[in-house]
Coordinates of C-alpha atoms and ligand atoms in Angstrom, one line a residue:
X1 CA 60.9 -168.2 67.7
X2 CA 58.7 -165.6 69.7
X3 CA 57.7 -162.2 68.1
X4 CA 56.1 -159.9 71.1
X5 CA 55.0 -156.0 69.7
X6 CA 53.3 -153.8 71.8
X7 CA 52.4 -149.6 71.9
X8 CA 52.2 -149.2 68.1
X9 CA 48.6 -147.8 67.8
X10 CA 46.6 -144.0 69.4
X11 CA 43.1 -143.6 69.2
X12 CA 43.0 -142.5 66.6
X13 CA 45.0 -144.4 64.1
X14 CA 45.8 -148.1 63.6
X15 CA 45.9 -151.2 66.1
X16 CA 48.5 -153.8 67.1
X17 CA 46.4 -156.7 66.9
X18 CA 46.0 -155.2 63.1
X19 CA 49.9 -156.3 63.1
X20 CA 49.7 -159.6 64.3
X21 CA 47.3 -160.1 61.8
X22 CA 49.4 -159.3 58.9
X23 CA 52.5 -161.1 60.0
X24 CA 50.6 -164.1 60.9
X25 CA 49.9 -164.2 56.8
X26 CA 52.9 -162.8 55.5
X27 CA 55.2 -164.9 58.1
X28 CA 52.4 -167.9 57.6
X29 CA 53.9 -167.7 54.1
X30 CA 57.0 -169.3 55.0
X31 CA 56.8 -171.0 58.5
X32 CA 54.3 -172.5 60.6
X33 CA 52.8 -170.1 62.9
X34 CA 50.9 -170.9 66.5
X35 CA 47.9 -169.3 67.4
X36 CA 48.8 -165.5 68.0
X37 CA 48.4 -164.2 71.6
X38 CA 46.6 -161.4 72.5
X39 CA 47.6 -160.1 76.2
X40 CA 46.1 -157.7 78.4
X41 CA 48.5 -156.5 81.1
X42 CA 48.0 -154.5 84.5
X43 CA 44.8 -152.3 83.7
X44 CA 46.0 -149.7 86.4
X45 CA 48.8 -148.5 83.6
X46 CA 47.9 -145.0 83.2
X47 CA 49.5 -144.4 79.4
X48 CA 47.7 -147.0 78.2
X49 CA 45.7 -146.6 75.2
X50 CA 42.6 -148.8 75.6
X51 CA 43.0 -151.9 77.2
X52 CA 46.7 -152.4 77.6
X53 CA 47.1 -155.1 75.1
X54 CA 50.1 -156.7 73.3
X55 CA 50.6 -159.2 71.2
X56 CA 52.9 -162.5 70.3
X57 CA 53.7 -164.5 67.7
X58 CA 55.1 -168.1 67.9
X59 CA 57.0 -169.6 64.5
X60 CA 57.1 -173.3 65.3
X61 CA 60.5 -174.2 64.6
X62 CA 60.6 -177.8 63.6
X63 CA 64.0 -177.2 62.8
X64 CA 66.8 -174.8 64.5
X65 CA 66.6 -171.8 62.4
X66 CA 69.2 -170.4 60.2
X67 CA 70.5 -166.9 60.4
X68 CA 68.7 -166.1 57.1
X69 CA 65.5 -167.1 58.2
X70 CA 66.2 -164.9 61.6
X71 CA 67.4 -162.3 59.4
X72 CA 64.4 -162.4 57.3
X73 CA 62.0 -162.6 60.0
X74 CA 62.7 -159.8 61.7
X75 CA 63.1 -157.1 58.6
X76 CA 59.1 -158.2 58.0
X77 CA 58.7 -157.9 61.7
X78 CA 60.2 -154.6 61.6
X79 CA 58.6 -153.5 58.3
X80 CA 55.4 -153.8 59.4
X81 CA 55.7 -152.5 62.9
X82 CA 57.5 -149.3 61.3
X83 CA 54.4 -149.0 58.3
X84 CA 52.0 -149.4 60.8
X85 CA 52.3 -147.4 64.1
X86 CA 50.8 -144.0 64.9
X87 CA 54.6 -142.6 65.4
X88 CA 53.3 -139.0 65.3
X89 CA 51.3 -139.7 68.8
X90 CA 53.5 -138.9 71.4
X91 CA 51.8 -141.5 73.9
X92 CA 52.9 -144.3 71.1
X93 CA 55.7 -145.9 72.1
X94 CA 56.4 -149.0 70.0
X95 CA 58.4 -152.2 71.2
X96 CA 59.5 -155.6 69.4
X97 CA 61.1 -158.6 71.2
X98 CA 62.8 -161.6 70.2
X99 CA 63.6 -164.7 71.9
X100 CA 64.4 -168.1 70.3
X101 CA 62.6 -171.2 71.4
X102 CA 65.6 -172.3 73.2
X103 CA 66.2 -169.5 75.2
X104 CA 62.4 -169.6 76.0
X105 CA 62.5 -173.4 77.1
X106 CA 65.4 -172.6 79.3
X107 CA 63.8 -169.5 81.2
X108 CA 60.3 -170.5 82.0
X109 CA 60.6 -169.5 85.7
X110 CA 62.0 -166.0 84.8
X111 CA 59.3 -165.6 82.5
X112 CA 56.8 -166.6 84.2
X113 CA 57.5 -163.9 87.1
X114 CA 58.2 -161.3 84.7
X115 CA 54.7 -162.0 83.5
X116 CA 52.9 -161.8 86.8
X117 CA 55.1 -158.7 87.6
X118 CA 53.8 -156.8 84.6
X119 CA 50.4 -158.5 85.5
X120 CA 50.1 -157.3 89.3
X121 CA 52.5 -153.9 89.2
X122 CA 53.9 -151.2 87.3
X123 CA 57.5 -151.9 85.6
X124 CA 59.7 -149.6 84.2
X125 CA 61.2 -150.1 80.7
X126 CA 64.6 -150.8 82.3
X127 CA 63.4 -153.7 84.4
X128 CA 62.1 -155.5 81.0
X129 CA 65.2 -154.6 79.2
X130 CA 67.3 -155.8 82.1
X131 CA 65.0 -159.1 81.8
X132 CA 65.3 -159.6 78.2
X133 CA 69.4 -159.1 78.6
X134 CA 69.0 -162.1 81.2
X135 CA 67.3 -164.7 79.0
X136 CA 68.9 -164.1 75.8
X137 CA 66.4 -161.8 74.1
X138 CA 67.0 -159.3 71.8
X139 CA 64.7 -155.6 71.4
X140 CA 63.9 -152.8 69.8
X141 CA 62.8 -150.1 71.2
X142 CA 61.2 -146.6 69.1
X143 CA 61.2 -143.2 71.0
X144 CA 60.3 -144.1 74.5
X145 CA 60.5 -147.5 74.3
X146 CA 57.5 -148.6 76.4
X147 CA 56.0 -151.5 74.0
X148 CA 59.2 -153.3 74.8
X149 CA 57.3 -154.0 78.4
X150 CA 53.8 -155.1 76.9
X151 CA 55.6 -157.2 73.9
X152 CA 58.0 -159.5 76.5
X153 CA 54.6 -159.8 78.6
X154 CA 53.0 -161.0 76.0
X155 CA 55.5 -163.6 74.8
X156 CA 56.2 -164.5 79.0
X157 CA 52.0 -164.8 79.5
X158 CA 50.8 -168.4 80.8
X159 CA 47.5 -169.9 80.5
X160 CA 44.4 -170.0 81.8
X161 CA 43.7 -168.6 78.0
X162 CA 40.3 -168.0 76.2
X163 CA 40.2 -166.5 72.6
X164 CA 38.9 -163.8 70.8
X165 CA 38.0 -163.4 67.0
X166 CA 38.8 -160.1 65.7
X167 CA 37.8 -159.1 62.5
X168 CA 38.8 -156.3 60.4
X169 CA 37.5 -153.7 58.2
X170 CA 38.7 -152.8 54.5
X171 CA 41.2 -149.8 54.4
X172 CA 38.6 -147.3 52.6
X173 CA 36.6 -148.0 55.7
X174 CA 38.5 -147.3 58.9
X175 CA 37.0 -145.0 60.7
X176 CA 33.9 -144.4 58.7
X177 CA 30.8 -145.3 61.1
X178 CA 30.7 -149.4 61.8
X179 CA 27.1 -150.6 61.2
X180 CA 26.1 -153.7 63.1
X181 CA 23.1 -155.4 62.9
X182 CA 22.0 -155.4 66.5
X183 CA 19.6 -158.0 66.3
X184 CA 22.0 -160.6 64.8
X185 CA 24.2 -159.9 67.8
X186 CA 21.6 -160.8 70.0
X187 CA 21.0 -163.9 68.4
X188 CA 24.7 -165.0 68.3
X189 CA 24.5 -164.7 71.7
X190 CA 21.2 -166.7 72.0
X191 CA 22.8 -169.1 70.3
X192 CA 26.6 -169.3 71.3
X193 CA 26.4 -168.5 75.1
X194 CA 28.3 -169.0 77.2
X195 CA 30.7 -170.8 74.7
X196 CA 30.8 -166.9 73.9
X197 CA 30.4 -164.3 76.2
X198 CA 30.6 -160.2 76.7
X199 CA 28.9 -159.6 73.2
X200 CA 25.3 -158.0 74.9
X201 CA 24.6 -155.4 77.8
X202 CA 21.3 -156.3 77.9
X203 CA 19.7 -156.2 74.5
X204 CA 22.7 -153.9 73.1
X205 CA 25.4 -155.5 71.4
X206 CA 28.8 -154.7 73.0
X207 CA 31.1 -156.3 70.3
X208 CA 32.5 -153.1 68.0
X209 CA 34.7 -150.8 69.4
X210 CA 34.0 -147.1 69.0
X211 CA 37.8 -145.8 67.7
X212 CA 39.0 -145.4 64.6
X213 CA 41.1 -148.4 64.4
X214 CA 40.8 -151.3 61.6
X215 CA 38.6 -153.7 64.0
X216 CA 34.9 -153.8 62.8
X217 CA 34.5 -156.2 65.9
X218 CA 35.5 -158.8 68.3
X219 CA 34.1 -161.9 69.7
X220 CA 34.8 -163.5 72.7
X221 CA 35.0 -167.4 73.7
X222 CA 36.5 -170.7 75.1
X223 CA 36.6 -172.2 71.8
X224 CA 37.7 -171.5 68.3
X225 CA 34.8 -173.6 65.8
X226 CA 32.0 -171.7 68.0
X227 CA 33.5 -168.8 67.6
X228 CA 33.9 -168.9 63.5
X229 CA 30.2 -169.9 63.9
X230 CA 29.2 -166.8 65.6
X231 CA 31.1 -164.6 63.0
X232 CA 28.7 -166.1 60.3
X233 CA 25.8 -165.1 62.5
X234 CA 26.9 -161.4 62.8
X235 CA 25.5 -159.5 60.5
X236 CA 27.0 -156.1 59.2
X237 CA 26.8 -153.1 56.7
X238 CA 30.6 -154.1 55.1
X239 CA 32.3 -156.8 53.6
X240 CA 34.7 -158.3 56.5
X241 CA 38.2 -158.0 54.9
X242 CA 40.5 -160.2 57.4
X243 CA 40.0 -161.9 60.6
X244 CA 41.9 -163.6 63.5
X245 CA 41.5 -165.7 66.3
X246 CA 43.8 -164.7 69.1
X247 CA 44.4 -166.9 72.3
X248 CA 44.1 -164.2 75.2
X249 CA 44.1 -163.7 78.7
X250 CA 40.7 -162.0 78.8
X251 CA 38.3 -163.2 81.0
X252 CA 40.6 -164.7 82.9
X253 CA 41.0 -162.4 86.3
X254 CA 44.8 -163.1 85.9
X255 CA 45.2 -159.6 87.2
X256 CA 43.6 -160.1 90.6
X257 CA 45.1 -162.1 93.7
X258 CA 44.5 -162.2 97.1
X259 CA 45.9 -160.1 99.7
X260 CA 45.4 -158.6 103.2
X261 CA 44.1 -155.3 103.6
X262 CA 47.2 -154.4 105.0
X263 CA 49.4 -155.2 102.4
X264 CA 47.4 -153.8 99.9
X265 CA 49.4 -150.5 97.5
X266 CA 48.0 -148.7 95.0
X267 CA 47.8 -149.7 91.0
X268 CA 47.8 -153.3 91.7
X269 CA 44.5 -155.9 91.4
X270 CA 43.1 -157.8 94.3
X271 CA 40.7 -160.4 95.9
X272 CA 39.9 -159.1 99.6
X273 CA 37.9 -161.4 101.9
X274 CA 36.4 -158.9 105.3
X275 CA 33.6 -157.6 106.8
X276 CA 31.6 -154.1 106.4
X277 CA 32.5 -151.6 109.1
X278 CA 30.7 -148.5 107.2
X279 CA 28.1 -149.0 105.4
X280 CA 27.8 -147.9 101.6
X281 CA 26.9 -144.3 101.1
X282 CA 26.4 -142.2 97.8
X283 CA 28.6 -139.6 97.1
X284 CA 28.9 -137.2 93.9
X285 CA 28.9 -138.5 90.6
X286 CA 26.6 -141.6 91.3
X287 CA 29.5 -143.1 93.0
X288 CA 29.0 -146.0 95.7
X289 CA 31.6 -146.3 98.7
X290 CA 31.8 -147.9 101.9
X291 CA 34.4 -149.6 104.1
X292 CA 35.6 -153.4 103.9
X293 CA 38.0 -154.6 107.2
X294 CA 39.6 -157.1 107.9
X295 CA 42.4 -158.4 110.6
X296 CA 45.1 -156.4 109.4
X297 CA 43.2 -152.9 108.7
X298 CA 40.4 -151.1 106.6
X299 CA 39.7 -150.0 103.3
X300 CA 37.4 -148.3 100.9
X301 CA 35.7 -150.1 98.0
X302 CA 34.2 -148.1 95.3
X303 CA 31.2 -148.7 93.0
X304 CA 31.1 -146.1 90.5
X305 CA 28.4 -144.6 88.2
X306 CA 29.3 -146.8 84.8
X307 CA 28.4 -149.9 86.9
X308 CA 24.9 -148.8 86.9
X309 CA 22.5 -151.5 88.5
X310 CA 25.4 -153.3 90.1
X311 CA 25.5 -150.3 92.5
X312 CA 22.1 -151.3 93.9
X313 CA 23.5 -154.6 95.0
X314 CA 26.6 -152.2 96.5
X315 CA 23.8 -150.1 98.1
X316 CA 22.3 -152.9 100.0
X317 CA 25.0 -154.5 102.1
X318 CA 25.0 -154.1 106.0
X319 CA 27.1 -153.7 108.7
X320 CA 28.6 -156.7 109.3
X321 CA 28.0 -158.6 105.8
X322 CA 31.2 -160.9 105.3
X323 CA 31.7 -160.5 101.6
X324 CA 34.5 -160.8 98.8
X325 CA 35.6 -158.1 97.0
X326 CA 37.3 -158.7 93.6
X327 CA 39.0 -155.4 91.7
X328 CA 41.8 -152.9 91.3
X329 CA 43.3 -150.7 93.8
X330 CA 43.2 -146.9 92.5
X331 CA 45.7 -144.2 94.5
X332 CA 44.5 -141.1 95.3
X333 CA 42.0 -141.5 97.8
X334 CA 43.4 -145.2 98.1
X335 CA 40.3 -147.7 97.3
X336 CA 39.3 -150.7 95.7
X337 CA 37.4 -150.1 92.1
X338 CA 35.0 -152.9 92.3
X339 CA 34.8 -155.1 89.6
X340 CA 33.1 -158.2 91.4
X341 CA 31.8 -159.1 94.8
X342 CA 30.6 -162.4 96.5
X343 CA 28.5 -161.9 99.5
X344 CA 29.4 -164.8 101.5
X345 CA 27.2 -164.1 104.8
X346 CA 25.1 -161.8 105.8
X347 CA 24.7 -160.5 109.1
X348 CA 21.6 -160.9 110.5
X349 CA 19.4 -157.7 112.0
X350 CA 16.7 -157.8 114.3
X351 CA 14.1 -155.2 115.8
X352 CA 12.2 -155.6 118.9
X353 CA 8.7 -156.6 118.5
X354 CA 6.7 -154.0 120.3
X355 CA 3.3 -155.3 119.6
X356 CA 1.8 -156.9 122.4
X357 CA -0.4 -159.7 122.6
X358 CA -3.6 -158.0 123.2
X359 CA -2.9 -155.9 120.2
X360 CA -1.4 -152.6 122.4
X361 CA 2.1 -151.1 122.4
X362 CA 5.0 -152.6 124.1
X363 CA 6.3 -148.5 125.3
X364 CA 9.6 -148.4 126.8
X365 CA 9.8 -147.5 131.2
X366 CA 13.2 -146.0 130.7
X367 CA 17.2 -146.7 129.7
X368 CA 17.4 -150.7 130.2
X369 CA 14.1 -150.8 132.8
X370 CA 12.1 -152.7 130.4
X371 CA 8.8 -152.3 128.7
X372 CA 4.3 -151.4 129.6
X373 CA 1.9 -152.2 127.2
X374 CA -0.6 -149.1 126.5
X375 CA -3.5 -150.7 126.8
X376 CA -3.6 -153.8 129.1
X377 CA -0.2 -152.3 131.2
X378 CA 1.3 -156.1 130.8
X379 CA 5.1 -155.5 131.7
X380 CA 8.1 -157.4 129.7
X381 CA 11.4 -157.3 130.7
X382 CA 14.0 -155.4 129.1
X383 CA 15.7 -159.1 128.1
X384 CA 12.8 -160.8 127.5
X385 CA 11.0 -158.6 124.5
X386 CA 10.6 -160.6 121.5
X387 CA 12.7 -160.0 118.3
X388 CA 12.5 -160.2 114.8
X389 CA 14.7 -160.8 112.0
X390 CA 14.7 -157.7 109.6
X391 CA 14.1 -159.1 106.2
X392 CA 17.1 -158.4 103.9
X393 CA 16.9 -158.1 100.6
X394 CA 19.9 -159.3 98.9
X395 CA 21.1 -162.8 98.7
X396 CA 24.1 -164.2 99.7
X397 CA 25.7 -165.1 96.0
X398 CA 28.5 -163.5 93.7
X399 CA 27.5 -160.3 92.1
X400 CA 29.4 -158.8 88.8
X401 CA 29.2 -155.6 87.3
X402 CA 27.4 -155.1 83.8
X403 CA 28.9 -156.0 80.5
X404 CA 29.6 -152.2 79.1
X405 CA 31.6 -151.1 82.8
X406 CA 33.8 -155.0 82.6
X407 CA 37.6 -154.8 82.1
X408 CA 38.8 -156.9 79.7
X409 CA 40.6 -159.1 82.1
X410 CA 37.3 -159.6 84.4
X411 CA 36.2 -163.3 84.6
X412 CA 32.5 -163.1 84.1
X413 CA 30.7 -165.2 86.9
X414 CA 29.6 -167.6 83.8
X415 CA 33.2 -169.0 83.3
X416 CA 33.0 -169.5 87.4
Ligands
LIG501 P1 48.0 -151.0 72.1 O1 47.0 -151.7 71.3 O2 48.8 -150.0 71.3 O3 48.9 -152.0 72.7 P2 47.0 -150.4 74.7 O4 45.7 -150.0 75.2 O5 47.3 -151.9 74.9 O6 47.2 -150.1 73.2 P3 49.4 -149.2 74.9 O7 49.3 -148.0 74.0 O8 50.1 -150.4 74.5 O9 48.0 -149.6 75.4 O10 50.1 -148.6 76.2 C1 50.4 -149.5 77.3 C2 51.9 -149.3 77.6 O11 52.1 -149.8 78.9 C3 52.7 -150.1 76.6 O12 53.9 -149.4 76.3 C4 53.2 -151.3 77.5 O13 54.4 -151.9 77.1 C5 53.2 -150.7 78.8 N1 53.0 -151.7 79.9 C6 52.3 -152.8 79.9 N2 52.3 -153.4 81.1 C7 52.9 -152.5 82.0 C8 53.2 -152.5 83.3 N3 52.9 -153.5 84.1 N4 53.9 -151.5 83.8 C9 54.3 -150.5 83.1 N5 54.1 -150.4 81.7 C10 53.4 -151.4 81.2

């Protein structure tokens, strides 16, 4: 039986991973539990609270289960979604699906696309009640319903997975101030890299989030020992009071695909292969922009100020350059938010060498009637001046933005 809950936390209070994490004991009680899921959704979602996250829970049933297992499982379910959601926080919208391993088994394909669909665009809470109706699910739904969206997407999501450990802080601590022992961090990472990855932006650990919610802090990874080894390594000013290890889609880029400029609409994540037509130009804010084409039209990609040093990378591309441009695809001006970019060729400049031999000036005689030197009065055809390759540089290679600006989707070029 899958268990999906999403939209139960607010900044300020509370966090549905923090769920998953009790059921996983309370429900571990009595059944045999899978590895909880932990799934990010379309970023672009704009009532999300952080990351647009929700979670699922498998019970392995070894045997069909009976209706008072069913029964039971969902009053716990229910219990501890209603004790622990921010209710009072009108963008809190809590959801809880059900769907029986049978009913899963015999819908993979609907799943599947409902999962890319909540992946790629923005759904209404209709369209996943409608889907839920289709394969047999069941729902609940508080005020305006919305988790029911994130919790079937998290039960529908497919692999590629990694996994992150989240750990959790003791009640009387939530939302006191999380001291982490910076150095330690770095050494985790030292140490575990890349079989962990995301914990540093350069020497500053990245690893706690900055909310009130019950997480002291969360490591990313591709596998679950090295992970429980880089919790030991973490060193911190409280006693850890829980943790989990979630299988997620993070890291994954399973929000990004490839399209044509043309067919590229707002909210949605892509991977755009074209040329520069404009080249980048800095406007207000420390933001980055220039224009990508391709054969079927043009479009503007955006670096923005959080992505810090990544935008002198931005900054350097030509007219011409045939790059790659990974991100998501924001409305209002429409434009790619760039989240990673491959520079596949460069295009190569030249200026005329205007030196002559003897050490004078090559001038020019007029529009297209070639050139006199200075000093000896050599002439040189307009065709036949020398050129020289303008030395670029930035190499042709796949460029990422830094750790602190990185959605939690974004595959970082290590896992490439
Ligand atoms: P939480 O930890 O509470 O899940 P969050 O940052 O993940 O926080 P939510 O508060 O869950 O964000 O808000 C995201 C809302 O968007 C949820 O109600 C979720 O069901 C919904 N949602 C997820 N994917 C989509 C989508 N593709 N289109 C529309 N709504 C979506």
């Amino acid at each position: 039986m899958f268990i999906g809950i999403d939209d139960t936390d607010s900044k300020d209070r509370y966090c549905t991973t923090y769920i998953g994490t009790l059921l996983m004991e309370e429900l571990g009680k009595k059944y045999l539990l899978d590895t909880p899921k932990l799934i990010r959704m379309n970023p672009m979602v704009k009532y999300k609270t952080r990351g647009n996250g929700g979670i699922s829970l498998r019970i392995i049933e070894k045997d069909k289960l009976k209706d008072k297992d069913i029964e039971y499982i969902k009053k716990i379910v229910i219990k501890y979604v209603e004790e622990y959601s921010d209710f009072e926080n009108e963008n809190t919208n809590p959801g809880i699906v059900f769907l029986r391993d049978e009913d899963y088994k015999k819908n993979r394909d609907i799943l599947r696309k409902y999962y890319k669909k909540v992946l790629y665009d923005i759904v209404d809470v209709e369209y996943a009640k409608k889907t839920i109706k289709n394969i047999n699910g069941e729902y609940i739904g508080y005020k305006k319903e919305l988790g029911i969206i994130g919790a079937l997407g998290s039960i529908a999501s497919n692999g590629p997975y990694t996994y992150e450990l989240l750990t959790y802080r003791k009640r009387e601590n939530w939302g006191k101030e999380r001291i982490i022992d910076n150095k330690s961090v770095v050494e985790m990472d030292k140490k575990t890299f890349p079989l962990t990855f995301n914990n540093v932006d350069g020497d500053k650990q990245v690893i706690a989030p900055r909310t009130k919610c019950p997480v002291l802090y969360g490591i990313r990874g591709l596998e679950k020992d090295v992970l429980l080894k880089a919790m030991k390594m973490v060193v911190c000013g409280e006693e850890i009071d829980r943790y989990t290890i979630f299988k997620t889609n993070q890291g994954t880029d399973a929000h990004l695909r490839p399209l044509n400029i043309g067919d590229i609409y707002p909210n949605t994540g892509v991977i755009v292969y074209g040329w520069v037509v404009e080249e980048p130009k800095d406007i207000i804010g420390g933001t980055v922009i220039f224009k990508l084409k391709d054969s079927t039209g043009e479009i503007d990609c955006i670096a923005y100020e959080p992505t810090k040093e990544f935008r002198n990378i931005v900054r350097k591309l030509k007219e011409g350059d045939a790059i790659g441009v990974y991100g998501t695809v924001r409305e209002e001006p429409l434009g790619i938010n760039i989240e990673k970019m491959k520079v596949l060729k460069l295009n190569k400049k030249y200026i005329k060498n205007k030196v002559c031999s003897c050490g004078g000036t090559l001038k020019s005689k007029g529009v297209k009637s070639g050139y006199k030197c200075n000093k000896c009065g050599k002439r040189v055809g307009y065709n036949d001046i020398k050129l020289i390759e303008v030395k670029r540089d930035l190499l042709e290679g796949f460029y990422e933005v830094p750790v602190s600006a990185r959605r939690h989707l974004s595959k970082p070029l290590i896992l490439f």
